[in-house]
PDB file of C-alpha atoms in Angstrom:
ATOM      1  CA  UNK A1004      16.670  10.679  20.166  1.00  0.00           C
ATOM      2  CA  UNK A1005      17.411  11.423  16.544  1.00  0.00           C
ATOM      3  CA  UNK A1006      18.904   8.925  14.160  1.00  0.00           C
ATOM      4  CA  UNK A1007      20.635   9.188  10.830  1.00  0.00           C
ATOM      5  CA  UNK A1008      19.276   7.848   7.558  1.00  0.00           C
ATOM      6  CA  UNK A1009      21.937   5.129   7.676  1.00  0.00           C
ATOM      7  CA  UNK A1010      20.773   4.044  11.129  1.00  0.00           C
ATOM      8  CA  UNK A1011      17.120   4.049  10.045  1.00  0.00           C
ATOM      9  CA  UNK A1012      17.952   2.058   6.883  1.00  0.00           C
ATOM     10  CA  UNK A1013      19.856  -0.512   8.958  1.00  0.00           C
ATOM     11  CA  UNK A1014      16.899  -0.747  11.359  1.00  0.00           C
ATOM     12  CA  UNK A1015      14.437  -1.217   8.487  1.00  0.00           C
ATOM     13  CA  UNK A1016      16.618  -3.893   6.891  1.00  0.00           C
ATOM     14  CA  UNK A1017      16.919  -5.700  10.237  1.00  0.00           C
ATOM     15  CA  UNK A1018      13.152  -5.684  10.742  1.00  0.00           C
ATOM     16  CA  UNK A1019      12.510  -6.900   7.185  1.00  0.00           C
ATOM     17  CA  UNK A1020      15.082  -9.689   7.590  1.00  0.00           C
ATOM     18  CA  UNK A1021      13.426 -10.793  10.835  1.00  0.00           C
ATOM     19  CA  UNK A1022      10.027 -10.751   9.155  1.00  0.00           C
ATOM     20  CA  UNK A1023      11.308 -12.881   6.265  1.00  0.00           C
ATOM     21  CA  UNK A1024      12.949 -15.373   8.626  1.00  0.00           C
ATOM     22  CA  UNK A1025       9.674 -15.633  10.569  1.00  0.00           C
ATOM     23  CA  UNK A1026       7.754 -16.259   7.344  1.00  0.00           C
ATOM     24  CA  UNK A1027       5.909 -12.939   7.508  1.00  0.00           C
ATOM     25  CA  UNK A1028       5.248 -11.417   4.108  1.00  0.00           C
ATOM     26  CA  UNK A1029       5.957  -7.691   3.851  1.00  0.00           C
ATOM     27  CA  UNK A1030       3.661  -5.575   1.696  1.00  0.00           C
ATOM     28  CA  UNK A1031       5.823  -4.963  -1.374  1.00  0.00           C
ATOM     29  CA  UNK A1032       3.580  -2.298  -2.875  1.00  0.00           C
ATOM     30  CA  UNK A1033       5.786   0.508  -4.268  1.00  0.00           C
ATOM     31  CA  UNK A1034       3.760   3.016  -2.240  1.00  0.00           C
ATOM     32  CA  UNK A1035       4.606   1.150   0.976  1.00  0.00           C
ATOM     33  CA  UNK A1036       8.258   0.988   0.003  1.00  0.00           C
ATOM     34  CA  UNK A1037       8.087   4.735  -0.667  1.00  0.00           C
ATOM     35  CA  UNK A1038       6.678   5.363   2.811  1.00  0.00           C
ATOM     36  CA  UNK A1039       9.555   3.406   4.340  1.00  0.00           C
ATOM     37  CA  UNK A1040      12.034   5.392   2.234  1.00  0.00           C
ATOM     38  CA  UNK A1041      10.460   8.646   3.430  1.00  0.00           C
ATOM     39  CA  UNK A1042      10.904   7.461   7.029  1.00  0.00           C
ATOM     40  CA  UNK A1043      14.514   6.443   6.326  1.00  0.00           C
ATOM     41  CA  UNK A1044      15.214   9.890   4.893  1.00  0.00           C
ATOM     42  CA  UNK A1045      13.644  11.532   7.920  1.00  0.00           C
ATOM     43  CA  UNK A1046      10.763  13.096   5.990  1.00  0.00           C
ATOM     44  CA  UNK A1047       8.090  11.182   7.925  1.00  0.00           C
ATOM     45  CA  UNK A1048       7.844   9.995  11.502  1.00  0.00           C
ATOM     46  CA  UNK A1049       6.800   6.388  12.056  1.00  0.00           C
ATOM     47  CA  UNK A1050       3.305   7.380  13.304  1.00  0.00           C
ATOM     48  CA  UNK A1051       2.819   9.234   9.987  1.00  0.00           C
ATOM     49  CA  UNK A1052       3.989   6.165   8.067  1.00  0.00           C
ATOM     50  CA  UNK A1053       1.487   4.046   9.984  1.00  0.00           C
ATOM     51  CA  UNK A1054      -1.354   6.521   9.360  1.00  0.00           C
ATOM     52  CA  UNK A1055      -0.635   6.644   5.638  1.00  0.00           C
ATOM     53  CA  UNK A1056      -0.315   2.865   5.425  1.00  0.00           C
ATOM     54  CA  UNK A1057      -3.652   2.426   7.160  1.00  0.00           C
ATOM     55  CA  UNK A1058      -5.229   4.856   4.685  1.00  0.00           C
ATOM     56  CA  UNK A1059      -3.698   2.892   1.814  1.00  0.00           C
ATOM     57  CA  UNK A1060      -5.246  -0.311   3.199  1.00  0.00           C
ATOM     58  CA  UNK A1061      -8.643   1.399   3.504  1.00  0.00           C
ATOM     59  CA  UNK A1062      -8.377   2.650  -0.075  1.00  0.00           C
ATOM     60  CA  UNK A1063      -7.471  -0.823  -1.314  1.00  0.00           C
ATOM     61  CA  UNK A1064     -10.409  -2.351   0.526  1.00  0.00           C
ATOM     62  CA  UNK A1065     -12.804   0.255  -0.860  1.00  0.00           C
ATOM     63  CA  UNK A1066     -11.484  -0.380  -4.368  1.00  0.00           C
ATOM     64  CA  UNK A1067     -11.904  -4.131  -4.045  1.00  0.00           C
ATOM     65  CA  UNK A1068     -15.436  -3.694  -2.754  1.00  0.00           C
ATOM     66  CA  UNK A1069     -16.260  -1.429  -5.711  1.00  0.00           C
ATOM     67  CA  UNK A1070     -14.887  -3.971  -8.176  1.00  0.00           C
ATOM     68  CA  UNK A1071     -16.788  -6.806  -6.472  1.00  0.00           C
ATOM     69  CA  UNK A1072     -20.016  -4.787  -6.511  1.00  0.00           C
ATOM     70  CA  UNK A1073     -19.524  -3.965 -10.177  1.00  0.00           C
ATOM     71  CA  UNK A1074     -18.965  -7.624 -11.047  1.00  0.00           C
ATOM     72  CA  UNK A1075     -21.899  -8.803  -8.918  1.00  0.00           C
ATOM     73  CA  UNK A1076     -24.298  -6.449 -10.682  1.00  0.00           C
ATOM     74  CA  UNK A1077     -23.577  -7.992 -14.076  1.00  0.00           C
ATOM     75  CA  UNK A1078     -25.456 -10.930 -15.531  1.00  0.00           C
ATOM     76  CA  UNK A1079     -23.913 -14.267 -14.595  1.00  0.00           C
ATOM     77  CA  UNK A1080     -22.281 -14.836 -17.985  1.00  0.00           C
ATOM     78  CA  UNK A1081     -20.489 -11.493 -17.908  1.00  0.00           C
ATOM     79  CA  UNK A1082     -19.085 -11.627 -14.366  1.00  0.00           C
ATOM     80  CA  UNK A1083     -15.731 -13.050 -15.342  1.00  0.00           C
ATOM     81  CA  UNK A1084     -14.967 -10.145 -17.638  1.00  0.00           C
ATOM     82  CA  UNK A1085     -14.392  -6.473 -16.971  1.00  0.00           C
ATOM     83  CA  UNK A1086     -14.182  -3.987 -19.775  1.00  0.00           C
ATOM     84  CA  UNK A1087     -11.077  -1.885 -20.130  1.00  0.00           C
ATOM     85  CA  UNK A1088     -13.174   1.195 -19.384  1.00  0.00           C
ATOM     86  CA  UNK A1089     -14.488  -0.312 -16.137  1.00  0.00           C
ATOM     87  CA  UNK A1090     -10.988  -1.333 -15.118  1.00  0.00           C
ATOM     88  CA  UNK A1091      -9.639   2.160 -15.782  1.00  0.00           C
ATOM     89  CA  UNK A1092     -12.496   3.700 -13.771  1.00  0.00           C
ATOM     90  CA  UNK A1093     -11.685   1.438 -10.825  1.00  0.00           C
ATOM     91  CA  UNK A1094      -7.969   2.248 -11.044  1.00  0.00           C
ATOM     92  CA  UNK A1095      -8.795   5.957 -11.165  1.00  0.00           C
ATOM     93  CA  UNK A1096     -10.909   5.591  -8.011  1.00  0.00           C
ATOM     94  CA  UNK A1097      -8.059   3.792  -6.262  1.00  0.00           C
ATOM     95  CA  UNK A1098      -5.506   6.473  -7.047  1.00  0.00           C
ATOM     96  CA  UNK A1099      -7.826   9.320  -6.209  1.00  0.00           C
ATOM     97  CA  UNK A1100      -8.738  10.571  -9.631  1.00  0.00           C
ATOM     98  CA  UNK A1101      -5.264  11.781 -10.530  1.00  0.00           C
TER      99      UNK A1101
END
């Protein structure tokens, strides 16, 4: 059964309201919001949204592990600081080198 963008937006807003009332925090990453918008507009099916969200979570985890490994390899006195160059390299890895 097909639904209109207005129906999908209403459904998304209902789910988000229920999550908030239950104390569940929704991932407010702009990329996640964009995935929901693509579903609302009918450009993605929900299984595609889920697949892309899971990939985003994997990418985040990999990025955090890389940052942690980079910090752990530094001498103790330098662990609290990351150079701008290192930070930019990590960001580039997270966004896929674009």
